[in-house]
Amino acid sequence: MAPRLKLFLPLLIFVVLAGFLYRGLSLDPMALPSALIDKPLPAFTLTALADGRELSREDVIGEPALFNVWATWCISCRAEHPYLQQLADRGVPIYGINYKDEDEAARRWLRELGDPYRVNIVDREGTLGVDLGVYGAPETYLVDAAGVIRYRHVGVVDDRVWRDTLEPIWHEVLAMGQQP
Amino acid sequence: MLSLCALLLVSVHSGAVIETYEFSTPALEARYQLLSEELRCPKCQNQNIADSNAPISQDLRRLLHQQLEAGASDEEILEFMVARYGEFVRYRPAFNTVTAVLWLAPLILLFAGVAGLLLILRGRRDGAASLTEADQAKLAALLQTPEKDA
């Protein structure tokens, strides 16, 4: 290498390094891609929160829907709740997965705050949670009509998350369902 | 002071592991220890599930115990975990196309470093030998010039 070009080596290293570090500024180190994207919703046999009847995978698939993992011990779920109600009022089907919770507390929560869910699956031991790769609450899965998981959002679903992330996939999934 | 430190250590340790499991054989228990140290907690990302008291780690420890007692092999258990939580849950990820960079980067960097060092060393040796006789004379003259501002 020519000696004069060699002088630019530190600058080159700096630019490359700065590029990586700049990219790092906008990455979320906690973000964890779901291993279940484009995989079918796992099978389960659990009970419904409202009346204790048995529920399985076949009872909750068939149309595009959101699956929301929540619990009464989860503070962010309380913040998320009014927005889920709004989505439900707009006609988005939402199934609840009541994750590692107490039935009575969960029923009281729904009485007091309203119930945006089609039905609530009681996952007291967190077994469905583990099959879904849930590691906290709230988490929201977008499942298509064939029962395939299309997206997983970790954290609160609010207006911004819905508009920027979930809604485009939601429309895509709806459009896919309408094709013969 | 020493006893205070000891107390702190003890309290930290007792906070880390909550439940204990009974194993039918000591071999299973040893594998439980190894696997729970190798599996990473998805919630508290810089802890393994043996050290973490997050609810998800409790669940994964319980599953690990169940599967070990049910006779699952290490590979089966790791596959089960990776299928749900991704390659992320392993502190020693499998070697595949996605993780190739992760595994090979240290080797590549090491070779690049050694190669760079060799190049620099060779450059230095060549440089020392490349002074012509005229240059040597010039250098000697410079060195003998008395310093003017002394």
mmCIF file of C-alpha atoms in Angstrom:
data_model
loop_
_atom_site.group_PDB
_atom_site.id
_atom_site.type_symbol
_atom_site.label_atom_id
_atom_site.label_comp_id
_atom_site.label_asym_id
_atom_site.label_seq_id
_atom_site.Cartn_x
_atom_site.Cartn_y
_atom_site.Cartn_z
ATOM 1 C CA MET A 1 0.000 0.000 0.000
ATOM 2 C CA ALA A 2 1.259 3.469 -0.834
ATOM 3 C CA PRO A 3 2.441 5.311 2.295
ATOM 4 C CA ARG A 4 0.050 8.182 1.604
ATOM 5 C CA LEU A 5 -2.944 5.818 1.460
ATOM 6 C CA LYS A 6 -1.767 4.209 4.676
ATOM 7 C CA LEU A 7 -2.393 7.529 6.419
ATOM 8 C CA PHE A 8 -6.092 7.117 5.707
ATOM 9 C CA LEU A 9 -6.238 3.734 7.411
ATOM 10 C CA PRO A 10 -7.257 5.093 10.853
ATOM 11 C CA LEU A 11 -9.976 7.177 9.187
ATOM 12 C CA LEU A 12 -11.228 4.102 7.345
ATOM 13 C CA ILE A 13 -11.323 2.063 10.567
ATOM 14 C CA PHE A 14 -13.118 4.925 12.306
ATOM 15 C CA VAL A 15 -15.771 5.162 9.579
ATOM 16 C CA VAL A 16 -16.449 1.408 9.600
ATOM 17 C CA LEU A 17 -16.614 1.332 13.392
ATOM 18 C CA ALA A 18 -18.823 4.426 13.527
ATOM 19 C CA GLY A 19 -21.155 2.785 11.004
ATOM 20 C CA PHE A 20 -21.579 -0.287 13.202
ATOM 21 C CA LEU A 21 -22.026 1.769 16.360
ATOM 22 C CA TYR A 22 -24.551 4.059 14.679
ATOM 23 C CA ARG A 23 -26.575 1.029 13.609
ATOM 24 C CA GLY A 24 -26.374 -0.213 17.198
ATOM 25 C CA LEU A 25 -28.094 2.937 18.454
ATOM 26 C CA SER A 26 -31.353 1.934 16.794
ATOM 27 C CA LEU A 27 -31.226 -1.788 17.703
ATOM 28 C CA ASP A 28 -33.087 -3.104 20.717
ATOM 29 C CA PRO A 29 -30.766 -5.520 22.551
ATOM 30 C CA MET A 30 -33.751 -7.074 24.327
ATOM 31 C CA ALA A 31 -35.551 -7.848 21.066
ATOM 32 C CA LEU A 32 -35.823 -11.570 20.604
ATOM 33 C CA PRO A 33 -37.241 -12.959 17.370
ATOM 34 C CA SER A 34 -39.900 -15.581 17.980
ATOM 35 C CA ALA A 35 -38.949 -19.098 16.962
ATOM 36 C CA LEU A 36 -42.590 -19.757 16.074
ATOM 37 C CA ILE A 37 -43.127 -17.322 13.222
ATOM 38 C CA ASP A 38 -44.778 -19.192 10.325
ATOM 39 C CA LYS A 39 -45.290 -22.213 12.565
ATOM 40 C CA PRO A 40 -48.745 -23.490 13.539
ATOM 41 C CA LEU A 41 -50.248 -22.422 16.838
ATOM 42 C CA PRO A 42 -49.309 -25.221 19.279
ATOM 43 C CA ALA A 43 -51.981 -27.733 20.254
ATOM 44 C CA PHE A 44 -53.369 -27.505 23.786
ATOM 45 C CA THR A 45 -56.161 -28.785 26.009
ATOM 46 C CA LEU A 46 -57.010 -26.185 28.618
ATOM 47 C CA THR A 47 -60.130 -24.701 30.169
ATOM 48 C CA ALA A 48 -62.086 -21.529 29.480
ATOM 49 C CA LEU A 49 -61.925 -18.840 32.162
ATOM 50 C CA ALA A 50 -65.630 -17.994 32.115
ATOM 51 C CA ASP A 51 -67.239 -21.429 32.462
ATOM 52 C CA GLY A 52 -64.450 -23.976 32.801
ATOM 53 C CA ARG A 53 -65.311 -25.844 29.607
ATOM 54 C CA GLU A 54 -62.523 -27.590 27.783
ATOM 55 C CA LEU A 55 -60.815 -25.712 24.960
ATOM 56 C CA SER A 56 -58.428 -26.959 22.328
ATOM 57 C CA ARG A 57 -56.621 -25.483 19.360
ATOM 58 C CA GLU A 58 -59.509 -26.305 17.009
ATOM 59 C CA ASP A 59 -61.884 -24.145 19.072
ATOM 60 C CA VAL A 60 -59.915 -20.964 18.536
ATOM 61 C CA ILE A 61 -58.642 -21.123 14.949
ATOM 62 C CA GLY A 62 -60.511 -20.671 11.688
ATOM 63 C CA GLU A 63 -60.298 -16.931 11.242
ATOM 64 C CA PRO A 64 -57.472 -14.412 11.668
ATOM 65 C CA ALA A 65 -57.210 -13.368 15.305
ATOM 66 C CA LEU A 66 -54.937 -11.907 17.951
ATOM 67 C CA PHE A 67 -53.849 -14.035 20.889
ATOM 68 C CA ASN A 68 -53.047 -11.853 23.864
ATOM 69 C CA VAL A 69 -51.045 -13.255 26.783
ATOM 70 C CA TRP A 70 -52.042 -11.430 29.958
ATOM 71 C CA ALA A 71 -52.259 -11.738 33.722
ATOM 72 C CA THR A 72 -53.576 -9.700 36.613
ATOM 73 C CA TRP A 73 -50.070 -9.517 38.117
ATOM 74 C CA CYS A 74 -48.823 -7.825 34.950
ATOM 75 C CA ILE A 75 -48.859 -4.069 35.340
ATOM 76 C CA SER A 76 -48.389 -3.295 31.632
ATOM 77 C CA CYS A 77 -51.400 -5.490 30.832
ATOM 78 C CA ARG A 78 -53.552 -3.000 32.713
ATOM 79 C CA ALA A 79 -52.153 -0.202 30.561
ATOM 80 C CA GLU A 80 -52.771 -2.268 27.439
ATOM 81 C CA HIS A 81 -56.316 -3.279 28.326
ATOM 82 C CA PRO A 82 -58.260 -0.209 27.098
ATOM 83 C CA TYR A 83 -56.581 -0.415 23.692
ATOM 84 C CA LEU A 84 -57.476 -4.101 23.325
ATOM 85 C CA GLN A 85 -61.058 -3.102 24.065
ATOM 86 C CA GLN A 86 -60.878 -0.518 21.273
ATOM 87 C CA LEU A 87 -59.546 -3.128 18.841
ATOM 88 C CA ALA A 88 -62.261 -5.577 19.838
ATOM 89 C CA ASP A 89 -64.892 -2.871 19.348
ATOM 90 C CA ARG A 90 -63.504 -2.335 15.854
ATOM 91 C CA GLY A 91 -64.117 -6.018 15.127
ATOM 92 C CA VAL A 92 -60.678 -7.570 15.626
ATOM 93 C CA PRO A 93 -61.157 -10.992 17.247
ATOM 94 C CA ILE A 94 -58.934 -11.305 20.325
ATOM 95 C CA TYR A 95 -58.412 -14.481 22.308
ATOM 96 C CA GLY A 96 -56.964 -14.168 25.783
ATOM 97 C CA ILE A 97 -54.377 -16.470 27.256
ATOM 98 C CA ASN A 98 -54.595 -15.927 30.983
ATOM 99 C CA TYR A 99 -51.006 -16.721 31.878
ATOM 100 C CA LYS A 100 -50.020 -18.109 35.290
ATOM 101 C CA ASP A 101 -52.836 -16.319 37.028
ATOM 102 C CA GLU A 102 -55.619 -16.952 39.531
ATOM 103 C CA ASP A 103 -59.040 -17.526 37.987
ATOM 104 C CA GLU A 104 -60.968 -15.419 40.480
ATOM 105 C CA ALA A 105 -58.635 -12.425 40.156
ATOM 106 C CA ALA A 106 -58.810 -12.708 36.374
ATOM 107 C CA ARG A 107 -62.634 -12.798 36.330
ATOM 108 C CA ARG A 108 -62.759 -9.780 38.644
ATOM 109 C CA TRP A 109 -60.368 -7.918 36.313
ATOM 110 C CA LEU A 110 -62.650 -8.578 33.333
ATOM 111 C CA ARG A 111 -65.749 -7.512 35.280
ATOM 112 C CA GLU A 112 -64.132 -4.272 36.389
ATOM 113 C CA LEU A 113 -62.193 -3.317 33.260
ATOM 114 C CA GLY A 114 -64.358 -4.867 30.556
ATOM 115 C CA ASP A 115 -63.793 -7.986 28.501
ATOM 116 C CA PRO A 116 -62.338 -7.563 25.004
ATOM 117 C CA TYR A 117 -61.738 -11.301 24.585
ATOM 118 C CA ARG A 118 -63.714 -13.835 22.552
ATOM 119 C CA VAL A 119 -62.769 -16.407 25.133
ATOM 120 C CA ASN A 120 -60.011 -16.732 27.686
ATOM 121 C CA ILE A 121 -57.770 -19.792 27.792
ATOM 122 C CA VAL A 122 -56.620 -20.536 31.333
ATOM 123 C CA ASP A 123 -52.914 -21.359 31.244
ATOM 124 C CA ARG A 124 -52.246 -21.562 34.961
ATOM 125 C CA GLU A 125 -49.061 -23.642 34.714
ATOM 126 C CA GLY A 126 -47.703 -21.718 31.751
ATOM 127 C CA THR A 127 -47.534 -24.851 29.564
ATOM 128 C CA LEU A 128 -49.106 -23.208 26.518
ATOM 129 C CA GLY A 129 -46.901 -20.225 27.311
ATOM 130 C CA VAL A 130 -43.763 -22.361 27.023
ATOM 131 C CA ASP A 131 -45.017 -23.963 23.797
ATOM 132 C CA LEU A 132 -45.538 -20.462 22.410
ATOM 133 C CA GLY A 133 -42.144 -19.256 23.583
ATOM 134 C CA VAL A 134 -43.718 -16.687 25.912
ATOM 135 C CA TYR A 135 -41.247 -15.175 28.361
ATOM 136 C CA GLY A 136 -43.312 -12.457 29.943
ATOM 137 C CA ALA A 137 -46.587 -10.635 29.643
ATOM 138 C CA PRO A 138 -48.061 -8.946 27.740
ATOM 139 C CA GLU A 139 -47.285 -10.674 24.477
ATOM 140 C CA THR A 140 -49.541 -10.659 21.439
ATOM 141 C CA TYR A 141 -49.537 -13.219 18.624
ATOM 142 C CA LEU A 142 -51.115 -12.590 15.260
ATOM 143 C CA VAL A 143 -52.529 -15.872 13.926
ATOM 144 C CA ASP A 144 -53.984 -16.322 10.443
ATOM 145 C CA ALA A 145 -57.088 -18.260 9.383
ATOM 146 C CA ALA A 146 -55.079 -21.470 8.960
ATOM 147 C CA GLY A 147 -53.871 -21.226 12.553
ATOM 148 C CA VAL A 148 -50.320 -20.216 11.604
ATOM 149 C CA ILE A 149 -48.515 -17.665 13.767
ATOM 150 C CA ARG A 150 -47.593 -14.698 11.607
ATOM 151 C CA TYR A 151 -46.205 -12.222 14.118
ATOM 152 C CA ARG A 152 -45.344 -11.905 17.777
ATOM 153 C CA HIS A 153 -45.251 -8.582 19.611
ATOM 154 C CA VAL A 154 -43.619 -8.441 23.037
ATOM 155 C CA GLY A 155 -44.903 -5.659 25.253
ATOM 156 C CA VAL A 156 -47.903 -3.371 25.241
ATOM 157 C CA VAL A 157 -49.966 -3.080 22.060
ATOM 158 C CA ASP A 158 -50.943 0.562 21.701
ATOM 159 C CA ASP A 159 -52.083 2.754 18.863
ATOM 160 C CA ARG A 160 -48.557 3.220 17.498
ATOM 161 C CA VAL A 161 -47.671 -0.485 17.605
ATOM 162 C CA TRP A 162 -50.973 -1.359 15.935
ATOM 163 C CA ARG A 163 -50.665 1.203 13.153
ATOM 164 C CA ASP A 164 -46.960 0.722 12.436
ATOM 165 C CA THR A 165 -46.536 -3.000 12.916
ATOM 166 C CA LEU A 166 -49.598 -5.134 13.482
ATOM 167 C CA GLU A 167 -52.160 -3.518 11.206
ATOM 168 C CA PRO A 168 -50.206 -4.009 7.932
ATOM 169 C CA ILE A 169 -49.747 -7.725 8.720
ATOM 170 C CA TRP A 170 -53.378 -7.907 9.848
ATOM 171 C CA HIS A 171 -54.629 -6.596 6.488
ATOM 172 C CA GLU A 172 -52.286 -8.928 4.644
ATOM 173 C CA VAL A 173 -53.653 -11.893 6.605
ATOM 174 C CA LEU A 174 -57.256 -10.772 6.000
ATOM 175 C CA ALA A 175 -56.623 -10.382 2.259
ATOM 176 C CA MET A 176 -55.035 -13.812 2.130
ATOM 177 C CA GLY A 177 -58.132 -15.320 3.756
ATOM 178 C CA GLN A 178 -60.429 -13.811 1.153
ATOM 179 C CA GLN A 179 -58.645 -15.433 -1.779
ATOM 180 C CA PRO A 180 -60.206 -18.765 -2.797
ATOM 181 C CA MET B 1 -16.144 -7.089 57.753
ATOM 182 C CA LEU B 2 -15.294 -10.611 56.642
ATOM 183 C CA SER B 3 -18.391 -12.044 58.279
ATOM 184 C CA LEU B 4 -20.507 -9.341 56.615
ATOM 185 C CA CYS B 5 -19.104 -10.325 53.216
ATOM 186 C CA ALA B 6 -19.780 -13.977 53.969
ATOM 187 C CA LEU B 7 -23.350 -13.104 54.964
ATOM 188 C CA LEU B 8 -23.859 -11.172 51.725
ATOM 189 C CA LEU B 9 -22.550 -14.072 49.680
ATOM 190 C CA VAL B 10 -24.855 -16.493 51.448
ATOM 191 C CA SER B 11 -27.893 -14.273 51.012
ATOM 192 C CA VAL B 12 -27.173 -13.727 47.309
ATOM 193 C CA HIS B 13 -26.815 -17.458 46.827
ATOM 194 C CA SER B 14 -30.017 -18.361 48.658
ATOM 195 C CA GLY B 15 -31.896 -15.808 46.558
ATOM 196 C CA ALA B 16 -30.664 -17.306 43.298
ATOM 197 C CA VAL B 17 -31.961 -20.847 43.558
ATOM 198 C CA ILE B 18 -35.484 -21.284 44.791
ATOM 199 C CA GLU B 19 -36.601 -24.829 44.390
ATOM 200 C CA THR B 20 -34.769 -28.133 44.577
ATOM 201 C CA TYR B 21 -35.606 -31.236 42.611
ATOM 202 C CA GLU B 22 -35.239 -34.861 43.561
ATOM 203 C CA PHE B 23 -33.518 -36.980 40.950
ATOM 204 C CA SER B 24 -33.692 -40.745 40.647
ATOM 205 C CA THR B 25 -29.984 -40.993 39.798
ATOM 206 C CA PRO B 26 -26.982 -38.724 40.463
ATOM 207 C CA ALA B 27 -26.204 -38.827 36.720
ATOM 208 C CA LEU B 28 -29.515 -37.119 35.946
ATOM 209 C CA GLU B 29 -28.783 -34.486 38.554
ATOM 210 C CA ALA B 30 -25.370 -33.803 37.018
ATOM 211 C CA ARG B 31 -26.964 -33.386 33.581
ATOM 212 C CA TYR B 32 -29.577 -31.092 35.133
ATOM 213 C CA GLN B 33 -26.799 -28.889 36.515
ATOM 214 C CA LEU B 34 -24.972 -28.776 33.185
ATOM 215 C CA LEU B 35 -28.080 -28.065 31.112
ATOM 216 C CA SER B 36 -29.519 -25.469 33.461
ATOM 217 C CA GLU B 37 -26.200 -23.627 33.282
ATOM 218 C CA GLU B 38 -26.105 -23.826 29.504
ATOM 219 C CA LEU B 39 -29.691 -22.710 28.916
ATOM 220 C CA ARG B 40 -30.192 -18.985 28.874
ATOM 221 C CA CYS B 41 -33.124 -17.219 30.493
ATOM 222 C CA PRO B 42 -35.165 -15.531 27.713
ATOM 223 C CA LYS B 43 -36.441 -12.853 30.101
ATOM 224 C CA CYS B 44 -33.315 -11.812 31.976
ATOM 225 C CA GLN B 45 -30.967 -12.143 29.092
ATOM 226 C CA ASN B 46 -27.600 -12.301 30.795
ATOM 227 C CA GLN B 47 -28.416 -15.094 33.203
ATOM 228 C CA ASN B 48 -28.725 -18.808 32.714
ATOM 229 C CA ILE B 49 -31.849 -20.525 33.997
ATOM 230 C CA ALA B 50 -29.942 -21.951 36.970
ATOM 231 C CA ASP B 51 -29.184 -18.463 38.277
ATOM 232 C CA SER B 52 -32.365 -16.662 37.351
ATOM 233 C CA ASN B 53 -35.427 -16.445 39.558
ATOM 234 C CA ALA B 54 -37.678 -15.142 36.782
ATOM 235 C CA PRO B 55 -40.959 -17.097 36.498
ATOM 236 C CA ILE B 56 -40.015 -18.294 33.023
ATOM 237 C CA SER B 57 -36.771 -19.767 34.368
ATOM 238 C CA GLN B 58 -38.713 -21.628 37.059
ATOM 239 C CA ASP B 59 -40.928 -23.076 34.323
ATOM 240 C CA LEU B 60 -37.967 -24.078 32.202
ATOM 241 C CA ARG B 61 -36.227 -25.700 35.186
ATOM 242 C CA ARG B 62 -39.389 -27.656 35.942
ATOM 243 C CA LEU B 63 -39.616 -28.781 32.315
ATOM 244 C CA LEU B 64 -35.935 -29.698 32.325
ATOM 245 C CA HIS B 65 -36.459 -31.862 35.412
ATOM 246 C CA GLN B 66 -39.539 -33.529 33.925
ATOM 247 C CA GLN B 67 -37.838 -34.267 30.631
ATOM 248 C CA LEU B 68 -34.680 -35.616 32.266
ATOM 249 C CA GLU B 69 -36.736 -37.943 34.464
ATOM 250 C CA ALA B 70 -38.734 -38.999 31.389
ATOM 251 C CA GLY B 71 -35.486 -40.144 29.780
ATOM 252 C CA ALA B 72 -34.974 -37.434 27.145
ATOM 253 C CA SER B 73 -31.467 -37.029 25.757
ATOM 254 C CA ASP B 74 -29.555 -33.753 26.001
ATOM 255 C CA GLU B 75 -30.084 -33.191 22.269
ATOM 256 C CA GLU B 76 -33.838 -33.715 22.562
ATOM 257 C CA ILE B 77 -34.092 -31.255 25.443
ATOM 258 C CA LEU B 78 -32.034 -28.621 23.645
ATOM 259 C CA GLU B 79 -34.114 -29.108 20.500
ATOM 260 C CA PHE B 80 -37.294 -28.659 22.540
ATOM 261 C CA MET B 81 -36.015 -25.385 23.991
ATOM 262 C CA VAL B 82 -34.651 -24.050 20.684
ATOM 263 C CA ALA B 83 -37.949 -24.847 18.913
ATOM 264 C CA ARG B 84 -39.726 -22.536 21.352
ATOM 265 C CA TYR B 85 -37.251 -19.823 22.233
ATOM 266 C CA GLY B 86 -34.857 -19.878 19.274
ATOM 267 C CA GLU B 87 -31.100 -20.448 19.169
ATOM 268 C CA PHE B 88 -30.913 -17.611 21.690
ATOM 269 C CA VAL B 89 -31.622 -19.941 24.660
ATOM 270 C CA ARG B 90 -28.322 -21.743 24.195
ATOM 271 C CA TYR B 91 -25.157 -20.222 25.583
ATOM 272 C CA ARG B 92 -23.313 -22.564 23.212
ATOM 273 C CA PRO B 93 -25.340 -22.184 19.996
ATOM 274 C CA ALA B 94 -25.139 -24.944 17.396
ATOM 275 C CA PHE B 95 -22.875 -24.339 14.406
ATOM 276 C CA ASN B 96 -25.026 -23.525 11.365
ATOM 277 C CA THR B 97 -25.225 -20.912 8.615
ATOM 278 C CA VAL B 98 -26.722 -18.320 10.970
ATOM 279 C CA THR B 99 -24.148 -18.780 13.730
ATOM 280 C CA ALA B 100 -21.114 -19.398 11.483
ATOM 281 C CA VAL B 101 -19.971 -15.775 11.772
ATOM 282 C CA LEU B 102 -20.293 -15.949 15.545
ATOM 283 C CA TRP B 103 -18.111 -19.054 15.777
ATOM 284 C CA LEU B 104 -15.556 -18.137 13.097
ATOM 285 C CA ALA B 105 -15.074 -14.408 13.747
ATOM 286 C CA PRO B 106 -12.595 -14.899 16.658
ATOM 287 C CA LEU B 107 -10.443 -17.236 14.518
ATOM 288 C CA ILE B 108 -10.550 -14.893 11.522
ATOM 289 C CA LEU B 109 -9.661 -11.905 13.699
ATOM 290 C CA LEU B 110 -6.816 -13.858 15.296
ATOM 291 C CA PHE B 111 -5.365 -14.800 11.901
ATOM 292 C CA ALA B 112 -5.798 -11.232 10.639
ATOM 293 C CA GLY B 113 -3.991 -9.955 13.733
ATOM 294 C CA VAL B 114 -1.086 -12.386 13.366
ATOM 295 C CA ALA B 115 -0.823 -11.649 9.640
ATOM 296 C CA GLY B 116 -0.830 -7.904 10.314
ATOM 297 C CA LEU B 117 1.852 -8.277 12.977
ATOM 298 C CA LEU B 118 4.079 -10.342 10.650
ATOM 299 C CA LEU B 119 3.694 -7.757 7.885
ATOM 300 C CA ILE B 120 4.670 -4.926 10.229
ATOM 301 C CA LEU B 121 7.661 -6.828 11.618
ATOM 302 C CA ARG B 122 8.908 -7.677 8.130
ATOM 303 C CA GLY B 123 8.461 -4.070 7.062
ATOM 304 C CA ARG B 124 10.587 -2.919 9.984
ATOM 305 C CA ARG B 125 13.432 -5.339 9.261
ATOM 306 C CA ASP B 126 13.496 -4.396 5.563
ATOM 307 C CA GLY B 127 13.413 -0.729 6.475
ATOM 308 C CA ALA B 128 16.493 -1.004 8.700
ATOM 309 C CA ALA B 129 18.498 -2.749 6.016
ATOM 310 C CA SER B 130 17.469 -0.433 3.192
ATOM 311 C CA LEU B 131 19.582 2.594 4.205
ATOM 312 C CA THR B 132 22.033 3.264 1.384
ATOM 313 C CA GLU B 133 25.637 4.254 2.079
ATOM 314 C CA ALA B 134 24.849 7.858 1.231
ATOM 315 C CA ASP B 135 22.013 7.840 3.741
ATOM 316 C CA GLN B 136 24.295 6.344 6.388
ATOM 317 C CA ALA B 137 26.828 9.110 5.873
ATOM 318 C CA LYS B 138 24.115 11.754 6.062
ATOM 319 C CA LEU B 139 22.828 10.221 9.277
ATOM 320 C CA ALA B 140 26.278 10.148 10.842
ATOM 321 C CA ALA B 141 26.808 13.816 9.900
ATOM 322 C CA LEU B 142 23.502 14.793 11.461
ATOM 323 C CA LEU B 143 24.284 12.937 14.663
ATOM 324 C CA GLN B 144 27.655 14.681 14.962
ATOM 325 C CA THR B 145 26.340 18.196 14.463
ATOM 326 C CA PRO B 146 26.525 19.975 17.848
ATOM 327 C CA GLU B 147 23.166 21.156 19.067
ATOM 328 C CA LYS B 148 22.920 24.863 18.453
ATOM 329 C CA ASP B 149 20.474 25.773 21.169
ATOM 330 C CA ALA B 150 22.276 23.864 23.922
#
